[in-house]
Amino acid sequence: MSDNISLAKAYEKYFKIGAAISPADLVCHANVLKKHFSSITPENQMKYAGLRPVENRWTFTDADLIVNFARENGMEVRAHAPVWHGGTRPWVFEDADGNEASRELLLERMETQTQVVAGRYGERVQHWDVVNEAIEDHGDAVLRDTKWLKIIGPEYLATAFKLAKKYAPKVQLFYNDYNEWLPEKRDKICKLLKMLQDEGAPVEGFGMQSHMSIYNVDIDDVKRAIEAYAAFGLRLHVTELDVSLFRPEDVSMPPTLLTDEMFERQAQLYIDLFKVYRDYSDVVDSVTTWGVADDITWLYNFPVRAGRRNYPLMFYHDHTPKPFIREIIEAAL
Ligand code: GLA
């Protein structure tokens, strides 16, 4: 009965269903995107390196293609990740002589970037992951040691949000991070959110990346994390969901043998997660997977850069829905 029903339509009353894509997906995944998704995230095309690989050359073509596709198909757009430790070419942090940029120069670049991107997309995107992954994973330090932190100081975070609000007042602004359901990381993220709010940063949402494995998710942790973030009065988006079949620390190549049980665990985890997202749909507005189907996923090159196959998404290589989608759809009808 549900075979012909769109995932996005079935979930209309709960939240948007999104996919993070590159222009390649517009060619090979256009049909599945149009049928099942209601939100799009450009995966790299709005990062500094995507929009401005060198200081004096702006490259809007790929971001434009994605934003236009979304608009033509009535989808929302989540702009993604300018202020991040990755996705930034060295020139951003250097002066004309190749020395480390001064604080003033880096702040000026942050402002120019925000102004230009907001000027072009501020009326066409609805949400923006303004700062990505600013948390230190190890030890007691809360903030990751990045060039943004080193050159500007911890105010770089609030400044990024204030500039985004100034130039893109209609866009809802997010802080975005990974492993957010794990208690230790959750507590650090809460410290960061508190710091941002105390400094008057106009952060309006938290993006729960949700790069998961069939082995590292306790569904009660997911609920507790949602409650902790919602307590800040923020809107919540799941921004980068995928479910690896390997343990996070498994870097074996040739890969660990896959079994039916691993696919069953994956199906159950997706079903359980969607139940949690429905149960918390008063605060969860959007659920995005990082990719569309198993034929294109960043997990072919992470954590091993060796083209190891993985099958983390909700659609098979041939773009047909995995069987558990039927259950996820029926639960929403
Ligand atoms: C992180 C970033 C994304 C992307 C993915 C993997 O989670 O937020 O922008 O780079 O990793 O590709």
mmCIF file of C-alpha atoms and ligand atoms in Angstrom:
data_model
loop_
_atom_site.group_PDB
_atom_site.id
_atom_site.type_symbol
_atom_site.label_atom_id
_atom_site.label_comp_id
_atom_site.label_asym_id
_atom_site.label_seq_id
_atom_site.Cartn_x
_atom_site.Cartn_y
_atom_site.Cartn_z
ATOM 1 C CA MET A 1 0.000 0.000 0.000
ATOM 2 C CA SER A 2 2.766 2.419 0.904
ATOM 3 C CA ASP A 3 5.030 1.494 -2.031
ATOM 4 C CA ASN A 4 4.015 4.499 -4.045
ATOM 5 C CA ILE A 5 3.841 6.965 -1.209
ATOM 6 C CA SER A 6 6.441 9.665 -0.884
ATOM 7 C CA LEU A 7 8.450 9.743 2.340
ATOM 8 C CA ALA A 8 8.285 13.550 2.377
ATOM 9 C CA LYS A 9 4.509 13.554 1.825
ATOM 10 C CA ALA A 10 3.943 10.964 4.546
ATOM 11 C CA TYR A 11 5.967 13.151 6.931
ATOM 12 C CA GLU A 12 4.488 16.490 5.892
ATOM 13 C CA LYS A 13 2.676 16.877 9.195
ATOM 14 C CA TYR A 14 5.800 16.030 11.218
ATOM 15 C CA PHE A 15 8.922 17.529 9.612
ATOM 16 C CA LYS A 16 10.806 18.048 6.344
ATOM 17 C CA ILE A 17 12.756 15.157 4.855
ATOM 18 C CA GLY A 18 16.090 16.369 3.532
ATOM 19 C CA ALA A 19 19.163 15.186 1.661
ATOM 20 C CA ALA A 20 22.641 16.716 1.497
ATOM 21 C CA ILE A 21 23.738 16.681 -2.123
ATOM 22 C CA SER A 22 26.308 17.777 -4.690
ATOM 23 C CA PRO A 23 25.521 18.701 -8.304
ATOM 24 C CA ALA A 24 26.193 15.052 -9.268
ATOM 25 C CA ASP A 25 23.058 14.060 -7.354
ATOM 26 C CA LEU A 26 21.008 16.385 -9.552
ATOM 27 C CA VAL A 27 21.890 14.113 -12.443
ATOM 28 C CA CYS A 28 21.759 10.667 -10.909
ATOM 29 C CA HIS A 29 19.303 11.113 -8.015
ATOM 30 C CA ALA A 30 16.881 13.697 -9.406
ATOM 31 C CA ASN A 31 13.895 11.333 -9.471
ATOM 32 C CA VAL A 32 14.276 10.001 -5.953
ATOM 33 C CA LEU A 33 14.928 13.533 -4.664
ATOM 34 C CA LYS A 34 11.784 14.886 -6.309
ATOM 35 C CA LYS A 35 9.664 12.016 -5.071
ATOM 36 C CA HIS A 36 10.837 11.551 -1.496
ATOM 37 C CA PHE A 37 12.540 14.746 -0.255
ATOM 38 C CA SER A 38 11.341 18.211 0.725
ATOM 39 C CA SER A 39 14.625 19.856 1.795
ATOM 40 C CA ILE A 40 18.116 20.113 0.315
ATOM 41 C CA THR A 41 21.528 20.860 1.848
ATOM 42 C CA PRO A 42 24.438 21.708 -0.482
ATOM 43 C CA GLU A 43 27.097 19.448 1.014
ATOM 44 C CA ASN A 44 30.266 21.416 0.144
ATOM 45 C CA GLN A 45 29.157 24.110 -2.271
ATOM 46 C CA MET A 46 28.513 26.837 0.316
ATOM 47 C CA LYS A 47 31.635 26.258 2.368
ATOM 48 C CA TYR A 48 34.466 28.782 1.898
ATOM 49 C CA ALA A 49 36.361 26.404 -0.387
ATOM 50 C CA GLY A 50 33.225 25.777 -2.459
ATOM 51 C CA LEU A 51 32.339 29.448 -2.920
ATOM 52 C CA ARG A 52 35.715 31.131 -2.887
ATOM 53 C CA PRO A 53 38.643 28.801 -3.575
ATOM 54 C CA VAL A 54 40.995 31.787 -3.959
ATOM 55 C CA GLU A 55 40.518 35.244 -2.538
ATOM 56 C CA ASN A 56 39.564 37.005 -5.735
ATOM 57 C CA ARG A 57 37.444 34.339 -7.394
ATOM 58 C CA TRP A 58 33.890 33.559 -6.372
ATOM 59 C CA THR A 59 32.384 30.352 -7.777
ATOM 60 C CA PHE A 60 28.624 30.326 -7.362
ATOM 61 C CA THR A 61 27.745 27.871 -10.142
ATOM 62 C CA ASP A 62 27.392 24.700 -8.070
ATOM 63 C CA ALA A 63 25.551 26.351 -5.188
ATOM 64 C CA ASP A 64 23.239 28.068 -7.698
ATOM 65 C CA LEU A 65 22.437 24.751 -9.399
ATOM 66 C CA ILE A 66 21.422 23.207 -6.082
ATOM 67 C CA VAL A 67 19.438 26.196 -4.819
ATOM 68 C CA ASN A 68 17.619 26.509 -8.156
ATOM 69 C CA PHE A 69 16.761 22.787 -8.189
ATOM 70 C CA ALA A 70 15.307 23.101 -4.698
ATOM 71 C CA ARG A 71 13.236 26.139 -5.637
ATOM 72 C CA GLU A 72 11.946 24.571 -8.851
ATOM 73 C CA ASN A 73 10.785 21.587 -6.837
ATOM 74 C CA GLY A 74 9.313 23.452 -3.879
ATOM 75 C CA MET A 75 11.980 22.297 -1.430
ATOM 76 C CA GLU A 76 13.568 24.142 1.475
ATOM 77 C CA VAL A 77 17.309 24.812 1.481
ATOM 78 C CA ARG A 78 19.646 24.417 4.457
ATOM 79 C CA ALA A 79 22.770 26.472 3.715
ATOM 80 C CA HIS A 80 25.771 24.780 5.252
ATOM 81 C CA ALA A 81 28.891 25.466 7.174
ATOM 82 C CA PRO A 82 30.945 28.578 6.491
ATOM 83 C CA VAL A 83 32.714 28.752 9.865
ATOM 84 C CA TRP A 84 34.372 25.385 10.304
ATOM 85 C CA HIS A 85 37.882 24.001 10.845
ATOM 86 C CA GLY A 86 37.561 22.211 7.473
ATOM 87 C CA GLY A 87 36.345 23.326 4.064
ATOM 88 C CA THR A 88 38.542 26.425 4.159
ATOM 89 C CA ARG A 89 41.550 27.046 1.891
ATOM 90 C CA PRO A 90 44.761 28.345 3.563
ATOM 91 C CA TRP A 91 44.407 31.843 2.041
ATOM 92 C CA VAL A 92 41.574 32.610 4.447
ATOM 93 C CA PHE A 93 43.978 32.535 7.384
ATOM 94 C CA GLU A 94 46.962 34.206 5.677
ATOM 95 C CA ASP A 95 47.882 37.751 4.743
ATOM 96 C CA ALA A 96 49.304 38.817 1.374
ATOM 97 C CA ASP A 97 52.825 37.770 2.460
ATOM 98 C CA GLY A 98 51.743 34.286 3.506
ATOM 99 C CA ASN A 99 51.992 35.112 7.221
ATOM 100 C CA GLU A 100 49.183 34.406 9.629
ATOM 101 C CA ALA A 101 46.311 36.825 9.084
ATOM 102 C CA SER A 102 45.685 39.428 11.772
ATOM 103 C CA ARG A 103 42.525 39.337 13.853
ATOM 104 C CA GLU A 104 41.184 42.388 11.967
ATOM 105 C CA LEU A 105 41.838 40.806 8.576
ATOM 106 C CA LEU A 106 40.135 37.525 9.486
ATOM 107 C CA LEU A 107 37.130 39.344 10.952
ATOM 108 C CA GLU A 108 36.928 41.441 7.809
ATOM 109 C CA ARG A 109 36.983 38.284 5.669
ATOM 110 C CA MET A 110 34.282 36.685 7.792
ATOM 111 C CA GLU A 111 32.131 39.775 7.307
ATOM 112 C CA THR A 112 32.706 39.936 3.544
ATOM 113 C CA GLN A 113 31.930 36.238 3.153
ATOM 114 C CA THR A 114 28.740 36.550 5.173
ATOM 115 C CA GLN A 115 27.617 39.668 3.327
ATOM 116 C CA VAL A 116 28.215 38.232 -0.152
ATOM 117 C CA VAL A 117 26.662 34.831 0.583
ATOM 118 C CA ALA A 118 23.691 36.391 2.351
ATOM 119 C CA GLY A 119 23.285 38.893 -0.475
ATOM 120 C CA ARG A 120 23.023 36.100 -3.010
ATOM 121 C CA TYR A 121 21.106 33.459 -1.044
ATOM 122 C CA GLY A 122 19.555 35.267 1.931
ATOM 123 C CA GLU A 123 16.106 35.332 0.311
ATOM 124 C CA ARG A 124 16.369 31.833 -1.149
ATOM 125 C CA VAL A 125 17.483 29.651 1.771
ATOM 126 C CA GLN A 126 15.528 29.106 4.964
ATOM 127 C CA HIS A 127 18.163 27.764 7.382
ATOM 128 C CA TRP A 128 21.926 28.173 7.762
ATOM 129 C CA ASP A 129 24.474 26.098 9.685
ATOM 130 C CA VAL A 130 26.578 29.136 10.521
ATOM 131 C CA VAL A 131 29.161 27.394 12.711
ATOM 132 C CA ASN A 132 30.093 23.736 12.384
ATOM 133 C CA GLU A 133 31.887 21.399 14.819
ATOM 134 C CA ALA A 134 33.496 23.957 17.147
ATOM 135 C CA ILE A 135 33.784 21.446 20.036
ATOM 136 C CA GLU A 136 37.000 19.697 21.110
ATOM 137 C CA ASP A 137 36.424 15.936 21.287
ATOM 138 C CA HIS A 138 39.173 15.058 23.750
ATOM 139 C CA GLY A 139 39.917 16.076 27.323
ATOM 140 C CA ASP A 140 38.178 18.829 29.239
ATOM 141 C CA ALA A 141 38.547 21.679 26.737
ATOM 142 C CA VAL A 142 35.210 22.699 25.255
ATOM 143 C CA LEU A 143 36.407 24.597 22.194
ATOM 144 C CA ARG A 144 38.289 22.939 19.360
ATOM 145 C CA ASP A 145 41.695 24.420 18.651
ATOM 146 C CA THR A 146 41.046 25.995 15.239
ATOM 147 C CA LYS A 147 42.531 28.923 13.336
ATOM 148 C CA TRP A 148 39.287 30.820 13.955
ATOM 149 C CA LEU A 149 39.798 30.409 17.699
ATOM 150 C CA LYS A 150 43.525 31.062 17.623
ATOM 151 C CA ILE A 151 43.335 34.241 15.535
ATOM 152 C CA ILE A 152 40.034 35.789 16.665
ATOM 153 C CA GLY A 153 39.500 34.258 20.125
ATOM 154 C CA PRO A 154 36.314 32.581 21.428
ATOM 155 C CA GLU A 155 34.226 35.576 20.265
ATOM 156 C CA TYR A 156 34.526 34.234 16.723
ATOM 157 C CA LEU A 157 31.482 32.089 17.468
ATOM 158 C CA ALA A 158 29.066 34.813 18.560
ATOM 159 C CA THR A 159 30.456 37.153 15.894
ATOM 160 C CA ALA A 160 29.682 34.632 13.131
ATOM 161 C CA PHE A 161 26.058 34.448 14.274
ATOM 162 C CA LYS A 162 25.698 38.195 14.691
ATOM 163 C CA LEU A 163 27.023 38.839 11.190
ATOM 164 C CA ALA A 164 24.734 36.163 9.724
ATOM 165 C CA LYS A 165 21.714 37.757 11.404
ATOM 166 C CA LYS A 166 22.758 41.217 10.253
ATOM 167 C CA TYR A 167 23.051 40.250 6.586
ATOM 168 C CA ALA A 168 20.478 37.428 6.388
ATOM 169 C CA PRO A 169 17.786 38.476 8.859
ATOM 170 C CA LYS A 170 15.152 36.099 7.450
ATOM 171 C CA VAL A 171 17.285 32.953 7.685
ATOM 172 C CA GLN A 172 17.064 30.683 10.732
ATOM 173 C CA LEU A 173 20.569 30.213 12.161
ATOM 174 C CA PHE A 174 21.994 26.922 13.447
ATOM 175 C CA TYR A 175 24.989 25.598 15.324
ATOM 176 C CA ASN A 176 25.758 22.102 13.952
ATOM 177 C CA ASP A 177 27.801 19.238 15.464
ATOM 178 C CA TYR A 178 28.361 15.455 15.430
ATOM 179 C CA ASN A 179 28.185 12.611 18.002
ATOM 180 C CA GLU A 180 25.614 14.847 19.648
ATOM 181 C CA TRP A 181 23.657 11.961 21.197
ATOM 182 C CA LEU A 182 26.686 10.725 23.194
ATOM 183 C CA PRO A 183 26.445 12.076 26.785
ATOM 184 C CA GLU A 184 29.961 13.546 27.026
ATOM 185 C CA LYS A 185 29.699 15.372 23.728
ATOM 186 C CA ARG A 186 26.140 16.463 24.543
ATOM 187 C CA ASP A 187 27.319 18.107 27.763
ATOM 188 C CA LYS A 188 30.030 20.053 25.929
ATOM 189 C CA ILE A 189 27.567 21.135 23.235
ATOM 190 C CA CYS A 190 25.221 22.388 25.974
ATOM 191 C CA LYS A 191 28.090 24.428 27.453
ATOM 192 C CA LEU A 192 28.735 25.953 24.054
ATOM 193 C CA LEU A 193 25.053 26.743 23.463
ATOM 194 C CA LYS A 194 24.870 28.404 26.877
ATOM 195 C CA MET A 195 27.971 30.444 26.114
ATOM 196 C CA LEU A 196 26.464 31.551 22.789
ATOM 197 C CA GLN A 197 23.186 32.542 24.404
ATOM 198 C CA ASP A 198 24.988 34.388 27.236
ATOM 199 C CA GLU A 199 26.913 36.366 24.630
ATOM 200 C CA GLY A 200 23.701 37.310 22.835
ATOM 201 C CA ALA A 201 24.476 35.264 19.709
ATOM 202 C CA PRO A 202 21.305 34.922 17.621
ATOM 203 C CA VAL A 203 21.487 31.123 17.450
ATOM 204 C CA GLU A 204 18.020 29.769 16.737
ATOM 205 C CA GLY A 205 18.569 26.098 16.132
ATOM 206 C CA PHE A 206 20.856 23.180 16.794
ATOM 207 C CA GLY A 207 21.795 20.778 14.009
ATOM 208 C CA MET A 208 22.179 17.203 15.208
ATOM 209 C CA GLN A 209 24.446 15.724 12.546
ATOM 210 C CA SER A 210 23.713 12.106 13.537
ATOM 211 C CA HIS A 211 26.484 10.285 11.681
ATOM 212 C CA MET A 212 25.731 6.996 13.418
ATOM 213 C CA SER A 213 26.812 3.354 13.381
ATOM 214 C CA ILE A 214 24.650 0.321 14.082
ATOM 215 C CA TYR A 215 26.912 -0.191 17.104
ATOM 216 C CA ASN A 216 27.075 3.145 18.872
ATOM 217 C CA VAL A 217 23.528 4.374 19.465
ATOM 218 C CA ASP A 218 21.462 3.961 22.615
ATOM 219 C CA ILE A 219 18.044 5.289 21.603
ATOM 220 C CA ASP A 220 17.466 6.662 25.125
ATOM 221 C CA ASP A 221 20.587 8.809 24.678
ATOM 222 C CA VAL A 222 19.032 10.236 21.515
ATOM 223 C CA LYS A 223 15.901 11.203 23.473
ATOM 224 C CA ARG A 224 17.900 12.695 26.351
ATOM 225 C CA ALA A 225 19.995 14.721 23.912
ATOM 226 C CA ILE A 226 16.912 16.090 22.127
ATOM 227 C CA GLU A 227 15.461 17.122 25.482
ATOM 228 C CA ALA A 228 18.706 18.781 26.561
ATOM 229 C CA TYR A 229 18.962 20.850 23.363
ATOM 230 C CA ALA A 230 15.254 21.673 23.280
ATOM 231 C CA ALA A 231 15.621 23.085 26.827
ATOM 232 C CA PHE A 232 17.590 25.978 25.274
ATOM 233 C CA GLY A 233 14.461 26.978 23.366
ATOM 234 C CA LEU A 234 16.114 26.022 20.065
ATOM 235 C CA ARG A 235 14.529 24.409 16.989
ATOM 236 C CA LEU A 236 16.181 21.082 16.168
ATOM 237 C CA HIS A 237 17.166 19.649 12.795
ATOM 238 C CA VAL A 238 18.722 16.257 12.141
ATOM 239 C CA THR A 239 21.245 17.438 9.568
ATOM 240 C CA GLU A 240 23.541 14.631 8.392
ATOM 241 C CA LEU A 241 21.953 11.300 9.275
ATOM 242 C CA ASP A 242 23.547 8.091 8.044
ATOM 243 C CA VAL A 243 24.007 4.701 9.701
ATOM 244 C CA SER A 244 27.301 2.929 9.035
ATOM 245 C CA LEU A 245 27.433 -0.862 9.146
ATOM 246 C CA PHE A 246 30.893 -0.745 10.727
ATOM 247 C CA ARG A 247 32.019 0.167 14.221
ATOM 248 C CA PRO A 248 33.374 3.743 14.229
ATOM 249 C CA GLU A 249 36.851 2.451 15.129
ATOM 250 C CA ASP A 250 36.782 -0.299 12.455
ATOM 251 C CA VAL A 251 39.238 0.718 9.733
ATOM 252 C CA SER A 252 39.798 -2.778 8.384
ATOM 253 C CA MET A 253 40.569 -3.126 4.714
ATOM 254 C CA PRO A 254 39.531 -5.537 3.257
ATOM 255 C CA PRO A 255 36.368 -4.769 5.159
ATOM 256 C CA THR A 256 34.719 -6.759 7.911
ATOM 257 C CA LEU A 257 32.356 -9.272 6.330
ATOM 258 C CA LEU A 258 28.802 -7.949 6.133
ATOM 259 C CA THR A 259 25.970 -10.080 7.452
ATOM 260 C CA ASP A 260 22.170 -9.973 7.200
ATOM 261 C CA GLU A 261 22.103 -9.188 10.899
ATOM 262 C CA MET A 262 23.979 -5.925 10.274
ATOM 263 C CA PHE A 263 21.355 -4.799 7.745
ATOM 264 C CA GLU A 264 18.596 -5.822 10.179
ATOM 265 C CA ARG A 265 20.164 -3.708 12.915
ATOM 266 C CA GLN A 266 20.387 -0.798 10.526
ATOM 267 C CA ALA A 267 16.717 -1.148 9.579
ATOM 268 C CA GLN A 268 15.684 -1.288 13.236
ATOM 269 C CA LEU A 269 17.772 1.747 14.129
ATOM 270 C CA TYR A 270 16.243 3.828 11.321
ATOM 271 C CA ILE A 271 12.749 2.717 12.424
ATOM 272 C CA ASP A 272 13.498 3.546 16.082
ATOM 273 C CA LEU A 273 15.024 6.923 15.206
ATOM 274 C CA PHE A 274 12.063 7.987 13.102
ATOM 275 C CA LYS A 275 9.770 7.058 15.982
ATOM 276 C CA VAL A 276 11.787 9.307 18.296
ATOM 277 C CA TYR A 277 11.761 12.130 15.730
ATOM 278 C CA ARG A 278 7.970 11.809 15.390
ATOM 279 C CA ASP A 279 7.565 11.768 19.159
ATOM 280 C CA TYR A 280 9.597 14.976 19.403
ATOM 281 C CA SER A 281 8.194 16.630 16.289
ATOM 282 C CA ASP A 282 7.109 19.608 18.388
ATOM 283 C CA VAL A 283 10.822 20.574 18.393
ATOM 284 C CA VAL A 284 12.245 18.603 15.435
ATOM 285 C CA ASP A 285 11.493 20.437 12.164
ATOM 286 C CA SER A 286 13.674 18.595 9.680
ATOM 287 C CA VAL A 287 15.440 15.239 9.183
ATOM 288 C CA THR A 288 18.207 15.214 6.552
ATOM 289 C CA THR A 289 20.361 12.300 5.423
ATOM 290 C CA TRP A 290 23.950 12.914 4.281
ATOM 291 C CA GLY A 291 23.432 11.697 0.745
ATOM 292 C CA VAL A 292 20.502 10.111 -1.028
ATOM 293 C CA ALA A 293 21.281 6.481 -1.860
ATOM 294 C CA ASP A 294 24.068 3.987 -1.163
ATOM 295 C CA ASP A 295 25.771 4.582 -4.517
ATOM 296 C CA ILE A 296 27.205 7.922 -3.318
ATOM 297 C CA THR A 297 28.336 8.305 0.287
ATOM 298 C CA TRP A 298 31.272 10.006 2.007
ATOM 299 C CA LEU A 299 31.714 6.774 4.005
ATOM 300 C CA TYR A 300 33.497 5.174 1.014
ATOM 301 C CA ASN A 301 36.412 7.370 2.086
ATOM 302 C CA PHE A 302 35.933 7.671 5.818
ATOM 303 C CA PRO A 303 37.365 6.553 8.192
ATOM 304 C CA VAL A 304 39.475 4.626 5.637
ATOM 305 C CA ARG A 305 40.508 6.412 2.475
ATOM 306 C CA ALA A 306 40.341 3.272 0.392
ATOM 307 C CA GLY A 307 36.983 3.179 -1.312
ATOM 308 C CA ARG A 308 35.588 0.736 1.270
ATOM 309 C CA ARG A 309 31.927 0.127 0.468
ATOM 310 C CA ASN A 310 29.374 1.026 3.095
ATOM 311 C CA TYR A 311 25.571 1.077 2.889
ATOM 312 C CA PRO A 312 24.491 3.834 5.274
ATOM 313 C CA LEU A 313 21.445 5.422 3.632
ATOM 314 C CA MET A 314 17.738 4.637 3.223
ATOM 315 C CA PHE A 315 17.878 3.912 -0.516
ATOM 316 C CA TYR A 316 19.772 1.106 -2.261
ATOM 317 C CA HIS A 317 22.450 1.591 -4.929
ATOM 318 C CA ASP A 318 19.764 1.344 -7.607
ATOM 319 C CA HIS A 319 17.781 4.080 -5.805
ATOM 320 C CA THR A 320 14.925 1.824 -4.732
ATOM 321 C CA PRO A 321 13.820 2.296 -1.119
ATOM 322 C CA LYS A 322 15.170 -0.185 1.439
ATOM 323 C CA PRO A 323 12.288 -2.286 2.812
ATOM 324 C CA PHE A 324 12.244 -0.524 6.198
ATOM 325 C CA ILE A 325 11.104 2.727 4.544
ATOM 326 C CA ARG A 326 7.677 1.141 4.114
ATOM 327 C CA GLU A 327 7.415 0.732 7.900
ATOM 328 C CA ILE A 328 8.657 4.278 8.482
ATOM 329 C CA ILE A 329 6.069 5.619 6.045
ATOM 330 C CA GLU A 330 3.213 3.536 7.428
ATOM 331 C CA ALA A 331 3.978 4.689 10.968
ATOM 332 C CA ALA A 332 3.415 8.274 9.815
ATOM 333 C CA LEU A 333 0.121 7.761 7.971
HETATM 334 C C1 GLA B 1 30.852 16.717 8.520
HETATM 335 C C2 GLA B 1 30.503 18.076 7.939
HETATM 336 C C3 GLA B 1 29.914 17.990 6.574
HETATM 337 C C4 GLA B 1 30.613 16.957 5.732
HETATM 338 C C5 GLA B 1 30.545 15.640 6.433
HETATM 339 C C6 GLA B 1 31.100 14.472 5.680
HETATM 340 O O1 GLA B 1 29.932 16.123 9.264
HETATM 341 O O2 GLA B 1 29.609 18.812 8.738
HETATM 342 O O3 GLA B 1 29.957 19.242 5.984
HETATM 343 O O4 GLA B 1 31.909 17.351 5.448
HETATM 344 O O5 GLA B 1 31.279 15.768 7.614
HETATM 345 O O6 GLA B 1 31.302 14.639 4.357
#
